[in-house]
Coordinates of C-alpha atoms in Angstrom, one line a residue:
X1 CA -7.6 4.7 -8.1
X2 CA -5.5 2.9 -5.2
X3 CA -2.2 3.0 -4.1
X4 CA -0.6 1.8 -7.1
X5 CA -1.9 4.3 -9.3
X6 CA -1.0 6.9 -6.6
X7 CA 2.8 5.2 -7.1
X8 CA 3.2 5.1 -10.5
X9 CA 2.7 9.5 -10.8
X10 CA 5.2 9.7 -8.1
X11 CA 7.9 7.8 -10.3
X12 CA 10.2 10.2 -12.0
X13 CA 11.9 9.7 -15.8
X14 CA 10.2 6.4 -16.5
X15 CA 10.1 2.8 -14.9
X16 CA 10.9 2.3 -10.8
X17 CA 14.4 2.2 -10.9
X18 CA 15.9 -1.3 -9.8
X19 CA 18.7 -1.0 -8.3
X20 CA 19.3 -1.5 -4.4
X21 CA 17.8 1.3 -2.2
X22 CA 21.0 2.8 -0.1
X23 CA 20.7 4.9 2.7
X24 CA 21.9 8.3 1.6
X25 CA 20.7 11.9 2.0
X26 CA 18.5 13.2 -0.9
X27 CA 19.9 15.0 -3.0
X28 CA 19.5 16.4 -6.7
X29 CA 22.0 14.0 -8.2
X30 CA 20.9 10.9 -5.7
X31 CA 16.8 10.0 -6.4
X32 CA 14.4 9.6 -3.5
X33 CA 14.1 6.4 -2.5
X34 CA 10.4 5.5 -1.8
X35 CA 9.7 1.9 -0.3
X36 CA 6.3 0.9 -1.6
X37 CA 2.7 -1.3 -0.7
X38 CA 3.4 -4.6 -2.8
X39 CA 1.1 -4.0 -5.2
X40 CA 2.9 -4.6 -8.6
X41 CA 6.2 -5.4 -10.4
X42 CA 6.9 -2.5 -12.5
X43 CA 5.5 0.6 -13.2
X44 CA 4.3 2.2 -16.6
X45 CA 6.1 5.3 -17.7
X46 CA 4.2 8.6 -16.9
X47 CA 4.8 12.1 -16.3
X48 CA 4.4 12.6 -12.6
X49 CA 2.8 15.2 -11.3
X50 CA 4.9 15.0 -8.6
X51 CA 7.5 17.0 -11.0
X52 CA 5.2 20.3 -10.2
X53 CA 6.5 20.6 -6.5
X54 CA 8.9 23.5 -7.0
X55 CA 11.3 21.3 -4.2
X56 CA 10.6 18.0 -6.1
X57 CA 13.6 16.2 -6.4
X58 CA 13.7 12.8 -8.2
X59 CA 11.6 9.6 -7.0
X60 CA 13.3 5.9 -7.4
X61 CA 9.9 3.3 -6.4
X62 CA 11.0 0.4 -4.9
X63 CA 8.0 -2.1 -3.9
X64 CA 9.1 -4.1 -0.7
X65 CA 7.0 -6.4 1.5
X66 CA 4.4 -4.8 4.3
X67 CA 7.1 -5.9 7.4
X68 CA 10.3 -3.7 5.8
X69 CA 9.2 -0.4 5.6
X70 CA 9.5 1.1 8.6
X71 CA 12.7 -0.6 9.2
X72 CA 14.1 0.5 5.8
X73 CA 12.8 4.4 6.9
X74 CA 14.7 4.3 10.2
X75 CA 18.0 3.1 8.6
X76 CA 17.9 5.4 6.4
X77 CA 17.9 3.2 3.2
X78 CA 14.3 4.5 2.4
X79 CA 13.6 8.4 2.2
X80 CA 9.6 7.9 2.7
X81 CA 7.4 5.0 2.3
X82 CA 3.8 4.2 1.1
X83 CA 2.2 2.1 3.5
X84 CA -0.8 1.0 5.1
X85 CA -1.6 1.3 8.5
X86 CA -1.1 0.3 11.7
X87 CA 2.8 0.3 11.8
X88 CA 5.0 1.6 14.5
X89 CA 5.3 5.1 14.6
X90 CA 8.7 5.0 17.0
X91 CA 11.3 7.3 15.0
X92 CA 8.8 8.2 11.8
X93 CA 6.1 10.9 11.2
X94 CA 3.3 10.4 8.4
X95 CA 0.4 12.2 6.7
X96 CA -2.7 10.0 5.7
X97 CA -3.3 9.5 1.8
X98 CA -6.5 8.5 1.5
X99 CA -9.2 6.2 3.4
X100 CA -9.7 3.1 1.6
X101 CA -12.9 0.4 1.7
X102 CA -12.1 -3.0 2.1
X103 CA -13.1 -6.1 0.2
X104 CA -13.6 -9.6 1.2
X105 CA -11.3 -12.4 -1.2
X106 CA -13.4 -15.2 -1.1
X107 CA -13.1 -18.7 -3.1
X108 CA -15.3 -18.6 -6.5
X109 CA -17.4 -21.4 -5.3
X110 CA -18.1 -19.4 -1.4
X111 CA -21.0 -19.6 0.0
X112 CA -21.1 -15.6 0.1
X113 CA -19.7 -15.2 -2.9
X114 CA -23.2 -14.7 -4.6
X115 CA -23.8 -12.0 -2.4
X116 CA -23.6 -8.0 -2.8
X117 CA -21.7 -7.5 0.3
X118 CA -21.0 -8.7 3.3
X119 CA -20.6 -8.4 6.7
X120 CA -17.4 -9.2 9.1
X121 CA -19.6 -11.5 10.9
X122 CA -19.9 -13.9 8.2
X123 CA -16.9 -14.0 8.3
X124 CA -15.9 -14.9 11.1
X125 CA -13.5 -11.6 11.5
X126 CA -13.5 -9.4 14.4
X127 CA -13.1 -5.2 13.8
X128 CA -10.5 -5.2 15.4
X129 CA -8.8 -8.1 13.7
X130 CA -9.2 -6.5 10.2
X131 CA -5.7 -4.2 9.7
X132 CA -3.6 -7.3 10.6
X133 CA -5.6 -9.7 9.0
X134 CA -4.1 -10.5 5.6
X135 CA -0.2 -10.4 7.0
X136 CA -1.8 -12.9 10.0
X137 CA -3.2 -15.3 7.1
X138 CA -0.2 -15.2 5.5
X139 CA 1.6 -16.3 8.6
X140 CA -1.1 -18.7 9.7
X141 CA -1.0 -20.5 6.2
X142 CA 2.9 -20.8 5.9
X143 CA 2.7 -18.6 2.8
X144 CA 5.5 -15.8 2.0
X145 CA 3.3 -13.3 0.7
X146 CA 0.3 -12.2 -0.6
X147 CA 0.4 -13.9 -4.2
X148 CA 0.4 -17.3 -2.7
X149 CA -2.1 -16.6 -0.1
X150 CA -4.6 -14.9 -2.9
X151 CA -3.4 -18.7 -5.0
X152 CA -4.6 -20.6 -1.9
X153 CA -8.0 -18.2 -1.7
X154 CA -8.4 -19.9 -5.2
X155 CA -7.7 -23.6 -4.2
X156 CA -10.7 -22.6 -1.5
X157 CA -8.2 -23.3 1.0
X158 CA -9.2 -20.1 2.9
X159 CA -10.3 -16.0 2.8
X160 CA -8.8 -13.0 3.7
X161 CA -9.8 -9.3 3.6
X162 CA -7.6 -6.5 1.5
X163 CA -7.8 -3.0 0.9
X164 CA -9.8 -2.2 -2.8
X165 CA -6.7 -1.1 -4.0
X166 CA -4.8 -4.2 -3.3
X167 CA -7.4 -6.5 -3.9
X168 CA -7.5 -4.7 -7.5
X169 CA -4.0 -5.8 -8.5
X170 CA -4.5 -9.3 -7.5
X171 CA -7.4 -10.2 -9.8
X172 CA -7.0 -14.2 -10.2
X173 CA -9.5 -17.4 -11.8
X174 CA -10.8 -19.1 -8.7
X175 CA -11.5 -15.5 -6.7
X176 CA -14.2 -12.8 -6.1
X177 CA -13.9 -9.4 -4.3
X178 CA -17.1 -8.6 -2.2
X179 CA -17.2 -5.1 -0.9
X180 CA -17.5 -5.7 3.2
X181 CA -20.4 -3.3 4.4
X182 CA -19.1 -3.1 8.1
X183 CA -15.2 -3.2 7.7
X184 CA -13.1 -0.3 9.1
X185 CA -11.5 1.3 6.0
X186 CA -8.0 0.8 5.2
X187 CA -5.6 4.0 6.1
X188 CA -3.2 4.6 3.4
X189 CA -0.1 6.7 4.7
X190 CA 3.2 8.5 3.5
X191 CA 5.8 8.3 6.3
X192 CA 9.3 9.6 6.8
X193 CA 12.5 9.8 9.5
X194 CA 11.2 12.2 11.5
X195 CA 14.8 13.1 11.9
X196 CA 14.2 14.1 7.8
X197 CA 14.4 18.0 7.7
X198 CA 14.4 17.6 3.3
X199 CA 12.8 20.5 1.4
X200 CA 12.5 18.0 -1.4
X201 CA 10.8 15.0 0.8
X202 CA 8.7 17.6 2.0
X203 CA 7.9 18.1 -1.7
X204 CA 7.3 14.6 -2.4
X205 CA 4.9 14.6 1.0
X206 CA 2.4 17.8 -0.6
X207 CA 2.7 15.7 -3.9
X208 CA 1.2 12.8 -2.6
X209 CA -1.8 14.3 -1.1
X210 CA -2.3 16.2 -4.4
X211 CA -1.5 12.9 -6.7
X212 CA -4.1 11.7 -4.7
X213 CA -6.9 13.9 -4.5
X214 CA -6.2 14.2 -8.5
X215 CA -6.8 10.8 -8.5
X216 CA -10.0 10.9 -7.0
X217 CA -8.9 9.2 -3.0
X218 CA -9.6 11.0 -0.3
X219 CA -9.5 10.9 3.5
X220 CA -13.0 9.8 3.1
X221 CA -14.4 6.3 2.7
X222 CA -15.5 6.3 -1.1
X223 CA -19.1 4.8 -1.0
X224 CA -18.4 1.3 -1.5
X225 CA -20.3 0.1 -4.9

C-alpha cells in the first residue's frame, strides 16, 4: 500500500471533507487539516485507525498540488502534510513514513517497455535528478499537473519516473510501469509547524507511522517485484 491508502485510514467520519482548509488551531470542535500527495479525488469511507491515538482529534484530507504544502504548513492553513521529499525544511519538522521504490512511466509502444526493469541510464536520468524529476517534466512540457503529463506519456510524447504509490493511482491505456532497479527510493514524509506544540497533531504524527507499518510500508525499500 502507498500513500493514498496510508491517507484514506487517517480520514475521520467518512469522505475528505471539502470545504476550504483555514488556518486555525486544532481543536476538538475544528478537524485537523491535513494537506495531501495528489494521488486521488475522494476517499472511501473507513474507520481509521488513526481514531486509536488516545490524543486523536479529527482529520479533514485535503489533496493539494506537490508546490503548496509547505506553504499551506507555514501559514497555518494546514495542520500537517503528507508529502514527498525533498521540500524545504525552513519553519517545519517531519518524521519519514515509509521508503518507497520507484517506477519508470513509459509509452506502451517504448523501447523498454518489454523489459523487467530498468536502469536510470536508459533513461537518460541522472540520481540525482530523480526526486524533482516528475514536477521538472511537468514544467518542461507546459503541463499543469501530473494527469496531463501521465496523458502525454500515453501520446509517447515523453517519460517520467514516480513513486509506486503514485504511479499506482495513475494507471492509464497507452502506459506501463517498469520497476527502475537503480533509482533512489522515494521518501514519504509527515511534516508540521515546528512552531505546532498539539497533543492531538502529535497524535496524528504516531498514527501515521503505525497506519503505516499496518499497512505493510516501511522505512525500508520493499524489494521491488
Amino acid at each position: 500500500m502507498g500513500a493514498h491508502a496510508l491517507l484514506g485510514v487517517l480520514v475521520r467520519g467518512g469522505e475528505a471533507q471539502t470545504q476550504p482548509l483555514t488556518g486555525r488551531p486544532v481543536t476538538a470542535r475544528s478537524p485537523a487539516a491535513v494537506a495531501a500527495v495528489p494521488t486521488g479525488a475522494c476517499w472511501r469511507t473507513c474507520s481509521p485507525l488513526a481514531a486509536t491515538e488516545p490524543d486523536a482529534e479529527p482529520v479533514a484530507v485535503r489533496l493539494r498540488g506537490w508546490r503548496e504544502h509547505t506553504r499551506l504548513l507555514r501559514t497555518g492553513e494546514a495542520d500537517a502534510a503528507l508529502m514527498f521529499a525533498p521540500y524545504d525544511p525552513d519553519g517545519i519538522d517531519a518524521d519519514i513514513v515509509a521508503l518507497e521504490p520507484r517506477v519508470a512511466a513509459l509509452p506502451a509502444d517504448h523501447a523498454l517497455t518489454p523489459a523487467s526493469r530498468v536502469l536510470l541510464a536508459g533513461l537518460g536520468i541522472a540520481p540525482e535528478e530523480v526526486d524533482g524529476r516528475a514536477e521538472h517534466d511537468i514544467d518542461k512540457h507546459g503541463v499543469h499537473d501530473l494527469a496531463q503529463l501521465v496523458a502525454l506519456i500515453s501520446l509517447g510524447t515523453t517519460t517520467t519516473v514516480l513513486s509506486k504509490s503514485v504511479a499506482a493511482r495513475y494507471l492509464r491505456p497507452g502506459v506501463t510501469y517498469v520497476p527502475v532497479e537503480d533509482c533512489p527510493p522515494a521518501t514519504l514524509v509527515i511534516a508540521w509547524p515546528e512552531r505546532s506544540r498539539s497533543r492531538g497533531m502529535a497524535a496524528l504524527v504516531r498514527a501515521a507511522a503505525a497506519v503505516a507499518q499496518s499497512r505493510g510500508m516501511s522505512t525500508a525499500v520493499e524489494a521491488t517485484r
